[in-house]
Coordinates of C-alpha atoms in Angstrom, one line a residue:
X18 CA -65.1 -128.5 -136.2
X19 CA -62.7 -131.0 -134.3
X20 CA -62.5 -133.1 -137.2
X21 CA -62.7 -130.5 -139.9
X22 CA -59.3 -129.1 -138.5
X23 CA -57.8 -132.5 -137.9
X24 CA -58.6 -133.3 -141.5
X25 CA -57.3 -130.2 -143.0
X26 CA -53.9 -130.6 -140.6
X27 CA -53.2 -134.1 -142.0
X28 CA -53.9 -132.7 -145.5
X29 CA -51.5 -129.6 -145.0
X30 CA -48.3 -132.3 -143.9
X31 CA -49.3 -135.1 -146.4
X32 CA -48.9 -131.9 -149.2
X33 CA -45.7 -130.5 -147.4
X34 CA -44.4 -133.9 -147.5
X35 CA -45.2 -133.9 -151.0
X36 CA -43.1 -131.1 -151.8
X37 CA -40.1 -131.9 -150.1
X38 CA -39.6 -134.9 -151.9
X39 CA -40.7 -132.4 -155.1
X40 CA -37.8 -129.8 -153.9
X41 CA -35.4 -133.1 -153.7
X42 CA -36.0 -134.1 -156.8
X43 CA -35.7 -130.9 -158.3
X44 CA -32.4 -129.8 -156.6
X45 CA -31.2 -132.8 -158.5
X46 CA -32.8 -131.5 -161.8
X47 CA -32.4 -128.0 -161.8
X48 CA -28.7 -127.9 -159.9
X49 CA -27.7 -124.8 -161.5
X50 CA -31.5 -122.9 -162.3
X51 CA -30.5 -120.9 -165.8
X52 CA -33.3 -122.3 -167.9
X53 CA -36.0 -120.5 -167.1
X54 CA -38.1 -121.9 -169.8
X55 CA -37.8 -125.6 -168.5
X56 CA -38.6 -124.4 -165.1
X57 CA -41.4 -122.9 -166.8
X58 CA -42.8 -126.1 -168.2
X59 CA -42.0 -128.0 -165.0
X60 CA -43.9 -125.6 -162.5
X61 CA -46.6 -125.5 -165.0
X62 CA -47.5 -129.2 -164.3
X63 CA -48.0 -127.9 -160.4
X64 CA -51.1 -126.1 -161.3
X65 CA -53.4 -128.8 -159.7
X66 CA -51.8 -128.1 -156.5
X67 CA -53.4 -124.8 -156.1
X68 CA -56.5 -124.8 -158.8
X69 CA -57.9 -127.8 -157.8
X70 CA -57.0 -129.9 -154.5
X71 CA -56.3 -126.3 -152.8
X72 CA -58.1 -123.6 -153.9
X73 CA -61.2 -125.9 -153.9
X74 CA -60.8 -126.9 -149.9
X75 CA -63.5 -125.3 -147.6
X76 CA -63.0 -122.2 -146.2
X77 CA -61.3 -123.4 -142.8
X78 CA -58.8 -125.9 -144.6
X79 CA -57.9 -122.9 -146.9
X80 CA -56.6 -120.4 -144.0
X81 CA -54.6 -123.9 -143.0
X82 CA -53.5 -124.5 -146.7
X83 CA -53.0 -120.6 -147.2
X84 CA -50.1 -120.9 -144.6
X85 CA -48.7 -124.0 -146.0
X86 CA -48.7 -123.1 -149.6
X87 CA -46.2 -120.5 -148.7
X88 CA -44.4 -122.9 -146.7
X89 CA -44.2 -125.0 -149.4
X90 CA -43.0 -122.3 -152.1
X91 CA -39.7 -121.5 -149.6
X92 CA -39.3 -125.2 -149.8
X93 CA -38.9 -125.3 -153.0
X94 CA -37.2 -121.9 -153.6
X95 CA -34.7 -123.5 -151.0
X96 CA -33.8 -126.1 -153.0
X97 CA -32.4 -123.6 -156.1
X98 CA -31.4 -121.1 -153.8
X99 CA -29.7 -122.5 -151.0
X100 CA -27.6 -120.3 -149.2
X101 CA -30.2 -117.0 -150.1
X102 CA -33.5 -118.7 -149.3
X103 CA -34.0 -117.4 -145.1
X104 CA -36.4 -118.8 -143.0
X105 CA -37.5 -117.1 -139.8
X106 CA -35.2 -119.2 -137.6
X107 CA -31.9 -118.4 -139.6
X108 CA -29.9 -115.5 -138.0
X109 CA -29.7 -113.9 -141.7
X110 CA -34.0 -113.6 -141.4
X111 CA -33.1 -111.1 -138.5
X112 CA -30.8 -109.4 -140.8
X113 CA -33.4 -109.0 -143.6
X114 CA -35.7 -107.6 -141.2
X115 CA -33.6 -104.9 -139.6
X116 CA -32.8 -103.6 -143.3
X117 CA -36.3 -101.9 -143.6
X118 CA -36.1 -98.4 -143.2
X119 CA -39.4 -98.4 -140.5
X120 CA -40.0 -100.1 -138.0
X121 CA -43.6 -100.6 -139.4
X122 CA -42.1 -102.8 -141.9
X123 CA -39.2 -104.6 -139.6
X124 CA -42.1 -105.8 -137.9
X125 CA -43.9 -107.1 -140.7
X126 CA -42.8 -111.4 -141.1
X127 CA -42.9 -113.2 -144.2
X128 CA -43.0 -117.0 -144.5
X129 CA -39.3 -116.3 -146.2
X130 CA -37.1 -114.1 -148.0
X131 CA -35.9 -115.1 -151.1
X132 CA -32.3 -113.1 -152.7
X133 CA -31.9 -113.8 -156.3
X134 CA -28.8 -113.0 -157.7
X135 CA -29.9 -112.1 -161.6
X136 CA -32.8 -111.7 -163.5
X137 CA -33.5 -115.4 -164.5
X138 CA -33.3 -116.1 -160.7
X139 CA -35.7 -113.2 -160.4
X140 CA -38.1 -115.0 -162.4
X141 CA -37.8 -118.1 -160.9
X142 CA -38.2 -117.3 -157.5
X143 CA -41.2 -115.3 -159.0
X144 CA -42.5 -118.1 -160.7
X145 CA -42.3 -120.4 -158.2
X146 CA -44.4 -118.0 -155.9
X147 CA -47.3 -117.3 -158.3
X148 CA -47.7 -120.6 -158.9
X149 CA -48.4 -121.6 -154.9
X150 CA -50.6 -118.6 -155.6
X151 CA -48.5 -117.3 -152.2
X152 CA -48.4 -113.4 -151.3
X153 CA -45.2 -111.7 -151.9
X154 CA -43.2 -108.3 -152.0
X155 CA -40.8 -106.9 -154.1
X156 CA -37.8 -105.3 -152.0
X157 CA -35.3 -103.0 -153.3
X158 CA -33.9 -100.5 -150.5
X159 CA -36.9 -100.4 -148.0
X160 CA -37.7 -97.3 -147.7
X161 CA -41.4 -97.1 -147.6
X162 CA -42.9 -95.6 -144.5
X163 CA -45.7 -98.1 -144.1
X164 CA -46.3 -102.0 -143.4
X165 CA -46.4 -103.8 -146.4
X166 CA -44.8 -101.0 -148.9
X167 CA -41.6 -104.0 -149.4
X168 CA -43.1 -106.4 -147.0
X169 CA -45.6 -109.1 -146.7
X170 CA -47.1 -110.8 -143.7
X171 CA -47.0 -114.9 -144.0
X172 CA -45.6 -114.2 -148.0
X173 CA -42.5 -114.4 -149.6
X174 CA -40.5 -111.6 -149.9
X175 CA -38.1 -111.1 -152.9
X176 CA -35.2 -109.2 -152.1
X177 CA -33.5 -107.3 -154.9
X178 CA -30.0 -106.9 -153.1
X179 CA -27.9 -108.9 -154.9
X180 CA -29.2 -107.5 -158.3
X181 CA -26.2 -104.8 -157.7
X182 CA -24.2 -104.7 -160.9
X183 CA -23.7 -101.3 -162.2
X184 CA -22.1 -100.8 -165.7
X185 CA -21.4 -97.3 -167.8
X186 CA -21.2 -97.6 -171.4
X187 CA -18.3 -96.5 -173.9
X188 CA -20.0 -93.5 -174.2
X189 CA -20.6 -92.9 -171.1
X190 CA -23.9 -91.8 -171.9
X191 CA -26.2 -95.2 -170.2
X192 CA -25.2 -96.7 -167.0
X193 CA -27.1 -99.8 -165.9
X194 CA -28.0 -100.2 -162.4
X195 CA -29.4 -103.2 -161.3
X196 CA -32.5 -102.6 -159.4
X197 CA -31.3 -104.1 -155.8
X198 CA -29.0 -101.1 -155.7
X199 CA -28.7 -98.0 -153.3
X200 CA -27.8 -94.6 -154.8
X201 CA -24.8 -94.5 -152.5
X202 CA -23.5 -97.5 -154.9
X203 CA -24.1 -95.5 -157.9
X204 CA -23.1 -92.6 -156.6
X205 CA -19.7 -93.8 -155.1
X206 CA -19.3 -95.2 -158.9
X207 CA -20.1 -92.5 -160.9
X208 CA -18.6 -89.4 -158.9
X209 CA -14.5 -90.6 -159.1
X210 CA -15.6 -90.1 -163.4
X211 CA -17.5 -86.5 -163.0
X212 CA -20.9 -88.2 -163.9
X213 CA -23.7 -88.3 -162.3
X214 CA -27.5 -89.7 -163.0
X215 CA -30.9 -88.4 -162.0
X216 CA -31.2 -90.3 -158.4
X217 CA -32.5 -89.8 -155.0
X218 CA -31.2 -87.0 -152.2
X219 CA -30.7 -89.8 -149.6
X220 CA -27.9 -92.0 -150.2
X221 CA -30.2 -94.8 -148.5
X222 CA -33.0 -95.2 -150.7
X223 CA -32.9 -97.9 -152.9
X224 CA -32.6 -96.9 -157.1
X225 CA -35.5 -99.2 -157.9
X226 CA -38.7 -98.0 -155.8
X227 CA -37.3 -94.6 -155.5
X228 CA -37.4 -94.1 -159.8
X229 CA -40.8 -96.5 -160.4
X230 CA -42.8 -93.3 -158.1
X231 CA -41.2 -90.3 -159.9
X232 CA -37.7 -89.6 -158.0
X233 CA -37.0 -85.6 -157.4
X234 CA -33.2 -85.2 -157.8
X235 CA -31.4 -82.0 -157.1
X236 CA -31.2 -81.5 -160.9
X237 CA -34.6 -82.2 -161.8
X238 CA -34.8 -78.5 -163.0
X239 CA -32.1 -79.2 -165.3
X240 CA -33.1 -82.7 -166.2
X241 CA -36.2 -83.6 -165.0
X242 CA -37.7 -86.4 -162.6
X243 CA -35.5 -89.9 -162.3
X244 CA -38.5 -91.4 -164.6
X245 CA -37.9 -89.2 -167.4
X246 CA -34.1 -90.4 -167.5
X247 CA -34.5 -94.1 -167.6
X248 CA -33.8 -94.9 -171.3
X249 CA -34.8 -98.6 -170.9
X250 CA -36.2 -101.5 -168.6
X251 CA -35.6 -105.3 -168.0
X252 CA -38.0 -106.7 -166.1
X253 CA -40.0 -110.0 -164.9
X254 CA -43.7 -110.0 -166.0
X255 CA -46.8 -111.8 -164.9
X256 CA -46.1 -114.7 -167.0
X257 CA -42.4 -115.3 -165.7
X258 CA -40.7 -114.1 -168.9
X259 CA -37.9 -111.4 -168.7
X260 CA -38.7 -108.7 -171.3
X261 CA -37.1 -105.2 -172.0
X262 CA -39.4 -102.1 -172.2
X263 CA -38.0 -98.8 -173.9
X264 CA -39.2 -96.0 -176.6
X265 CA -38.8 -98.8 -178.9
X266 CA -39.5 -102.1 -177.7
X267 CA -43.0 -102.1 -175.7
X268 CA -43.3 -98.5 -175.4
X269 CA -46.8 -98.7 -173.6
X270 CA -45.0 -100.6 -171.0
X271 CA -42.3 -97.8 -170.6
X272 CA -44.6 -95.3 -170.2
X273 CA -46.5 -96.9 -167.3
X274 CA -43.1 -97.6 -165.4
X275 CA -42.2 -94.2 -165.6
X276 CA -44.4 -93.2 -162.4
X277 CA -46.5 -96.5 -162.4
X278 CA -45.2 -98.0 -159.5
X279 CA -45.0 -101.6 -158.8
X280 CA -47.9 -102.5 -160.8
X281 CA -46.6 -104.3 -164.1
X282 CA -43.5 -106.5 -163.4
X283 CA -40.7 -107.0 -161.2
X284 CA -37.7 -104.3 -162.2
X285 CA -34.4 -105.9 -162.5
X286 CA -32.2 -103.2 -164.2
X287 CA -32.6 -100.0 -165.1
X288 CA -30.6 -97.7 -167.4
X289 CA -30.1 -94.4 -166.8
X290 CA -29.0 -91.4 -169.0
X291 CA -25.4 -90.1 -167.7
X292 CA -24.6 -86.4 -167.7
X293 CA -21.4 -84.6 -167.0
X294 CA -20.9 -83.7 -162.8
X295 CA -18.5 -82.2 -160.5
X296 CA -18.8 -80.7 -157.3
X297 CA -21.7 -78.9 -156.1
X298 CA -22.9 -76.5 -153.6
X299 CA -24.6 -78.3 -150.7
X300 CA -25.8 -78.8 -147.1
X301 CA -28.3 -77.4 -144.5
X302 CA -28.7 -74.3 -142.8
X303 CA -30.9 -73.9 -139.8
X304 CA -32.7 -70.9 -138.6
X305 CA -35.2 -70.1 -135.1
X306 CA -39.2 -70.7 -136.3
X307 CA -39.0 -66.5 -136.0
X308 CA -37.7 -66.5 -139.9
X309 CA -40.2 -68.5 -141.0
X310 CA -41.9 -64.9 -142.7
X311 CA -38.2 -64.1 -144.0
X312 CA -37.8 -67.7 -145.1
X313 CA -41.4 -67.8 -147.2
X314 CA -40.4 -64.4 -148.7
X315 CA -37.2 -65.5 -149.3
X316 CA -38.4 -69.2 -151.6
X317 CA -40.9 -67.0 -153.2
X318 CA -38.2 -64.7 -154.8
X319 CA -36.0 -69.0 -155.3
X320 CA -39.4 -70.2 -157.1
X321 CA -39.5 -66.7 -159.5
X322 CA -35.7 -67.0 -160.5
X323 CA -35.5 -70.7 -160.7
X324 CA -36.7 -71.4 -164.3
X325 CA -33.3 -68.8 -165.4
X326 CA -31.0 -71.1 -162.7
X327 CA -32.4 -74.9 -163.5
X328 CA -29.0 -75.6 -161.5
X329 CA -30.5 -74.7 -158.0
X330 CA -32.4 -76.8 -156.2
X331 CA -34.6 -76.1 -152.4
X332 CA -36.3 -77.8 -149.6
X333 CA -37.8 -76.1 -147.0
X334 CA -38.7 -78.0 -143.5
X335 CA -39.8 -76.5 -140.1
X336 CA -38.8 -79.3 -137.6
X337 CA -39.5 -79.7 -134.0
X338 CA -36.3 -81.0 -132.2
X339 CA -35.0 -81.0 -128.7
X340 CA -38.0 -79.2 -127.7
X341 CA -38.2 -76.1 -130.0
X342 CA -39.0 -75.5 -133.8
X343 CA -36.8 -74.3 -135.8
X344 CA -36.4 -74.1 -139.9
X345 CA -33.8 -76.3 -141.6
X346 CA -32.9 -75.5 -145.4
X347 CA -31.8 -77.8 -147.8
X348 CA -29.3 -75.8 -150.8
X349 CA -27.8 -77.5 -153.7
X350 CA -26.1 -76.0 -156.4
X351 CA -25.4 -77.7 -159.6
X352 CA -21.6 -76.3 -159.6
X353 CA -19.4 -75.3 -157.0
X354 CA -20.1 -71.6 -156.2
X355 CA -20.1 -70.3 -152.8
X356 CA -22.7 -67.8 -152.9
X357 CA -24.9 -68.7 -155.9
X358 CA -27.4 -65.1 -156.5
X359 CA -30.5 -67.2 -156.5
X360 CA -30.0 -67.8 -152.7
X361 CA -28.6 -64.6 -151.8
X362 CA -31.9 -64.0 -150.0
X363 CA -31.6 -66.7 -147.8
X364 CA -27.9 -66.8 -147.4
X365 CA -28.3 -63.3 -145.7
X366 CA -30.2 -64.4 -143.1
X367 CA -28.7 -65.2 -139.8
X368 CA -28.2 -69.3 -139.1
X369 CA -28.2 -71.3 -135.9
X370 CA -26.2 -73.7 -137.9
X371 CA -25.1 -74.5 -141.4
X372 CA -23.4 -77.2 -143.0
X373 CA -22.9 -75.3 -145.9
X374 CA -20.2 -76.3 -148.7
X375 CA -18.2 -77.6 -152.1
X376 CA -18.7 -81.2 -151.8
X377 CA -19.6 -84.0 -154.0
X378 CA -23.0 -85.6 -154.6
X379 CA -21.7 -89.2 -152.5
X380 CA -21.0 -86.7 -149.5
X381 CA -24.5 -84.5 -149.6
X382 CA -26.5 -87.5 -150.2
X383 CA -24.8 -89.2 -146.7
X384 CA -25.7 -86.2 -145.1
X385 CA -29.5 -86.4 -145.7
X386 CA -29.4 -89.8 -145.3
X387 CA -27.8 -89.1 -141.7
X388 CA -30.8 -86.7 -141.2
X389 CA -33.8 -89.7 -141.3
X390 CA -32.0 -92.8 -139.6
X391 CA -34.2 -96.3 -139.8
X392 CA -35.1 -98.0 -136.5
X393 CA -38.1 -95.7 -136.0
X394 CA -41.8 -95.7 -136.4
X395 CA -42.5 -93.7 -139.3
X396 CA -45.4 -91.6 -142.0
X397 CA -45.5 -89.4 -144.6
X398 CA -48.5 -88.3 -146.1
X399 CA -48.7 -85.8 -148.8
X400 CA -50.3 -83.1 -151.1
X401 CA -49.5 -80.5 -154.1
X402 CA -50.5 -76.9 -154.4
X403 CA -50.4 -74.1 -156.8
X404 CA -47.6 -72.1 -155.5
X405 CA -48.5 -69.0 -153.1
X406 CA -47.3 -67.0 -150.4
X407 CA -50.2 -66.7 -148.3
X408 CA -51.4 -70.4 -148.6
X409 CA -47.9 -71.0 -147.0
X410 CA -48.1 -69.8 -144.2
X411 CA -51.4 -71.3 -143.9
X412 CA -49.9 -74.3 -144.1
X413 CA -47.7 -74.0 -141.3
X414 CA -50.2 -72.7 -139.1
X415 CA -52.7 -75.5 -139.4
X416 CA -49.1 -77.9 -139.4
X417 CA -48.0 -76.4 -136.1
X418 CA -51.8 -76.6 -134.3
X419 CA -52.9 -80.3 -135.5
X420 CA -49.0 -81.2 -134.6
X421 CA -48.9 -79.8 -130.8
X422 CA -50.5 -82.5 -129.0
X423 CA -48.0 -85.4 -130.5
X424 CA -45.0 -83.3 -130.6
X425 CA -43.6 -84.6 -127.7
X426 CA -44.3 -88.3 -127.2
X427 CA -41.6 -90.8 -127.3
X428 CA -39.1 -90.5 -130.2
X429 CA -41.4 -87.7 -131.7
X430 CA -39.5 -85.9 -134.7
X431 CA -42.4 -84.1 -136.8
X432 CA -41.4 -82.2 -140.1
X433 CA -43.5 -80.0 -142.4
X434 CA -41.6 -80.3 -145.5
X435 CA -42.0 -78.0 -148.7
X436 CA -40.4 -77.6 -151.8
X437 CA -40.7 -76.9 -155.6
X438 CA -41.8 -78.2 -158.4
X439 CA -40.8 -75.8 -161.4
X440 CA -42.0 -75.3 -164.5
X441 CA -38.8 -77.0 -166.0
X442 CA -39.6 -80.1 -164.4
X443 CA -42.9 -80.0 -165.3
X444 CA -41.4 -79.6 -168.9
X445 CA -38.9 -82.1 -168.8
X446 CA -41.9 -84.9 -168.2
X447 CA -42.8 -84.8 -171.8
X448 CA -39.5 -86.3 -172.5
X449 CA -39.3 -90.0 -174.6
X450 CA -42.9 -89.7 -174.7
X451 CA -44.0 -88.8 -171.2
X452 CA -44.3 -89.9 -167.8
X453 CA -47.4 -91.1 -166.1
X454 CA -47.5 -88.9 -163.6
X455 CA -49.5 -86.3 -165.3
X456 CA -47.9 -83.3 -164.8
X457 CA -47.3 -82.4 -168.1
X458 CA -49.9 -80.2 -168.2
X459 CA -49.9 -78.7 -164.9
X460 CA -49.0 -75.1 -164.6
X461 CA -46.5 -74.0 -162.8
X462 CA -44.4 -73.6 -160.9
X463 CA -46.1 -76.4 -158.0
X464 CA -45.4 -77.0 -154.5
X465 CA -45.0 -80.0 -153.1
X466 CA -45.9 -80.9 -148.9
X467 CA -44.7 -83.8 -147.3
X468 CA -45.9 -84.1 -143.3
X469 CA -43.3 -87.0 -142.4
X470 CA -42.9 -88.2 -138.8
X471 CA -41.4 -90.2 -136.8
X472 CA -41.5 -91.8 -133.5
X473 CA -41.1 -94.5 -131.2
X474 CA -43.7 -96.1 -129.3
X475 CA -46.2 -98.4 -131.4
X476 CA -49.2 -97.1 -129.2
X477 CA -49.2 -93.6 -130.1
X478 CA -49.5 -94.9 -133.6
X479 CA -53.2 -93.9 -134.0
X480 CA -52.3 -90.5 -132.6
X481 CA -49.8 -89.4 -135.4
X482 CA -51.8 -90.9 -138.3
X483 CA -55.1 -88.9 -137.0
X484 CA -52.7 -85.9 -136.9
X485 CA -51.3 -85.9 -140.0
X486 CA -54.2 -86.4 -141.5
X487 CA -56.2 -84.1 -140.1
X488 CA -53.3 -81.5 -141.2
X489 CA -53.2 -82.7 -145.0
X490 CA -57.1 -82.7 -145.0
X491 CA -57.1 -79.6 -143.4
X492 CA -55.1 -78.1 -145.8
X493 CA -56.2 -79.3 -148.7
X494 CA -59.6 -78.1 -148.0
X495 CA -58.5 -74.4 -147.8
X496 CA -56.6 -74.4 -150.8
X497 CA -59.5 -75.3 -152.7
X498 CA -61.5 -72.4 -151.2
X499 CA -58.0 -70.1 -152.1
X500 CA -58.0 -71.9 -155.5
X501 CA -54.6 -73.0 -155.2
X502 CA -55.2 -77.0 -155.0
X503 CA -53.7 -79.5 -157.3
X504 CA -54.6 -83.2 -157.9
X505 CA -51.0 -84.9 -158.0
X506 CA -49.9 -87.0 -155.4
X507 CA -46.6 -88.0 -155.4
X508 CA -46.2 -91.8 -154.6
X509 CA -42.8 -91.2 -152.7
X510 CA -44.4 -89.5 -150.2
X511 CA -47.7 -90.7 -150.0
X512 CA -49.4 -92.6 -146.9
X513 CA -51.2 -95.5 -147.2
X514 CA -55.0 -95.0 -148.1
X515 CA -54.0 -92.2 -150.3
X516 CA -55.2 -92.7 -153.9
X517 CA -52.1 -91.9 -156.3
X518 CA -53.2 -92.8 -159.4
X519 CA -56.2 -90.3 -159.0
X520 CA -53.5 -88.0 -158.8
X521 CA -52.6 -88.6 -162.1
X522 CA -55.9 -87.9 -163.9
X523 CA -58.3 -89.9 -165.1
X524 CA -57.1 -90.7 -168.4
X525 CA -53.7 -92.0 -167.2
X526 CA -55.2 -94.0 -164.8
X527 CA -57.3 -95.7 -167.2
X528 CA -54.3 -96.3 -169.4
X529 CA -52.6 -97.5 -166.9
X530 CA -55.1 -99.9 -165.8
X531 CA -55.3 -101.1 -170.0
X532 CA -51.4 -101.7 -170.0
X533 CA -51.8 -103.8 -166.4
X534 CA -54.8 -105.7 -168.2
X535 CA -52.1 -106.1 -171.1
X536 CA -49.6 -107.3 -169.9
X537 CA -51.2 -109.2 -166.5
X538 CA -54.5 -110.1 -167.6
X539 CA -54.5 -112.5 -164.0
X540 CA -54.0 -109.3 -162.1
X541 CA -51.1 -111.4 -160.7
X542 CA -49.3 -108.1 -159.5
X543 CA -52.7 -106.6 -158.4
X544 CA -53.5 -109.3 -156.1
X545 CA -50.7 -111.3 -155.1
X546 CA -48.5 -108.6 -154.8
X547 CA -50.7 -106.8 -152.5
X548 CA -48.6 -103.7 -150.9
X549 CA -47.6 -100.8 -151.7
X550 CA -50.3 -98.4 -154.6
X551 CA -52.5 -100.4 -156.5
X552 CA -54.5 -99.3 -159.5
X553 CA -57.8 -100.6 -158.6
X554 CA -58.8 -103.2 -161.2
X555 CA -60.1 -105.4 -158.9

């Protein structure tokens, strides 16, 4: 075994030696990396490096070669990118790691990260990956809970920041967002115009991942889900090109972004349909756990009036803070009225606090972003019910008995979070022919649980997960007996181990699974690209 390892180390620097005099050669060639096609043909003449004197080594010089295949990739990567190409001892490699929004994923270390500034670079730096048949992850803002959502252990991890151009059209009907964007950029762009786009509550998530699961807005009664206003695509597919999908032009591909995740390309722009916006209602109000009957009664009566006032919008979390629970409501209104009627109910309940106000989206999207800081351990797990009363509070009875033991460890900050899904949204998913979420036929109106925690110490790790799963199974299990279960998962707040595309239904899972064998017949982004929600091709 002495000599087996011996061998396979002198083979690993004999073949990194070999590609830094490949990465100095083409630094020379490829100066300034625009043609992506004559990359293409280059990198294509690599292939013997990992079809045949790698991927044919024994199983022990392969773990050694694995390594150094990715090694060599951020070689070469370094040599087109050199000031964006970070290697674990480069101060900036800190950096990218402390942007994650958990610290599940801060602690997660990639070979290198890798910052393209346009889509050709994109594809490039994709490219060049694939080809060392190296594991990598996409990164737009962060924000999954879990290891490996935007991360990848001993990969390459592409890093969409710089992709942050954000253009409005004459019309002001499209604005383009490049997919490395927050929606605090577009946000801070659009509201000095009175426009707004279908985008996420939290100012911190990042436009890309956030609209490829769904995205619930605060005007998805009015408009629908993020998916269903993205008018058109550019992206990086399997085979390195840079295509465009729309109602139009590959309209089978459109349809599985809408809701399919990160299973069919790399998004670098996305357009998004532009409505008229000025100031809004907005802000939390907190109340003791004792109003929790008041408060149920009280989104009952929200749920019944919402399809007649699309412009309203709810989220319900009991929260255990500072050692008590207590019940925080999110309100938005679509226009600035005090005292909308459809929240009368709650309104004229007594607070503990409110933050209650005429604002602007940019200044209500900080505030919930203020609300779930990074620098934490964190989980979500989720599930969808028919709306009713009584399961409700069956909810939060099994929520506050599986959540009692963990309440208080270090850091601990458990939510039960609820909140609509009406029959307008459900509507607007039929729009530019459909999403692949499969809603459209759900009856509703729906409501959404999310059991997200977070904490501090990595030991009580197993604690929260058997927790929160015991509550979400726990719950699911008595709706069915009440009747009131649903199949849709929504892949924004799902953990990891939940199956999403189940979710969907059957048939849009296969179709999605046809348009991934269509347009990556390697299952490149199935198996390379290894986090996040997979389909389950292979």
């Amino acid at each position: 075994m002495f000599y087996l390892y011996l061998w396979s180390s002198r083979l690993c620097y004999a073949f990194l030696g070999l590609v830094s005099l490949t990465v100095t050669a083409l630094s020379a060639t490829f100066s300034t990396p625009d043609n992506v096609q004559e990359l293409h043909h280059y990198l294509d003449q690599l292939d013997w490096l990992n079809e045949g004197n790698i991927s044919a080594s024994t199983a022990a010089t392969s773990v050694v070669l694995g390594q150094a295949n990715c090694t060599a990739a951020c070689m070469l990567l370094s040599g087109f990118f050199q000031d964006f190409v970070f290697l674990p001892t480069s101060p900036q490699y800190q950096e990218q790691q402390s942007s994650y929004w958990s610290n599940q994923q801060a602690g997660t270390r990639p070979t290198c990260f890798v910052l393209p500034k346009s889509a050709k670079h994109v594809a490039i730096a994709y490219h060049i990956t694939a080809t060392f048949q190296c594991n990598f992850a996409t990164k737009g803002g962060g924000h999954s809970a879990f290891a490996g959502g935007s991360s990848v252990q001993g990969g390459i991890t592409i890093d969409l920041q710089k992709l942050n151009t954000i253009t409005l059209n004459a019309e002001q009907s499209i604005t383009q967002v490049g997919a490395g964007n927050r929606w605090r950029n577009v946000y801070e762009y659009l509201t000095p115009k009175n426009l707004s786009v279908i985008g996420g509550r939290d100012s911190s998530l990042g436009v890309s991942g956030f609209t490829l699961g769904g995205g619930i807005s605060f005007f998805s009664a009015r408009h629908g889900l993020a998916c269903d206003n993205v008018v058109g695509y550019e992206l990086v597919l399997a085979n390195g090109q840079i295509a465009n999908a729309n109602v139009n032009v590959n309209p089978d591909l459109y349809w599985a972004l809408r809701g399919g995740g990160n299973n069919f390309g790399i998004v670098t722009r996305l357009d998004l349909e532009t409505f008229p916006q000025g100031q809004i209602l907005g802000g939390v109000n907190t109340y003791p756990i004792t109003a929790n009957a008041s408060i149920f009664k009280a989104y009952q009566r929200f749920v019944a009036d919402q399809p007649n006032d699309p412009d309203a919008a709810l989220i319900v979390a009991f929260i255990y803070l500072q050692g008590q629970w207590s019940v925080s409501n999110d309100y938005e209104y679509a226009k600035p009225i005090r005292n909308p009627p459809i929240f009368e109910e709650f309104f004229a309940l007594p607070t503990v606090s409110s933050t209650e106000r005429v604002t602007d989206l940019t200044d209500i999207t900080a505030e919930l972003a203020s609300y779930s800081p990074s620098g934490f351990r964190e989980t979500y797990i989720t599930a969808t019910f028919k709306n009713d009363g009584e399961f409700q509070r069956n909810i939060l009875d099994i929520f506050l008995e599986e959540i009692d033991p963990i309440k208080d460890l270090a850091g601990a900050l458990p939510a039960l979070v609820m909140q609509p899904i009406s029959q307008n949204t459900i509507d607007h998913s039929r729009k530019n022919g459909g999403n692949a979420l499969g809603l459209a036929d759900a009856e509703g109106p729906l409501m959404l649980v999310n059991l997200a925690i977070m904490w501090s110490d990595a030991a009580d790790d197993g604690k929260v997960y058997n927790a929160t799963q015991r509550a979400i199974t726990r719950s699911v299990t008595a709706a069915k007996k009440l009747g009131v279960d649903n199949r849709f998962v929504y892949q924004n707040y799902a953990a990891q181990g939940q199956d999403v595309f189940a979710g969907y239904g059957e048939a849009n899972r296969q179709r999605l699974i046809e348009i991934s064998e269509k347009y990556d017949p390697k299952g490149i982004f199935q198996k390379l690209q290894p986090g996040y929600f997979k389909l389950g091709r292979f």
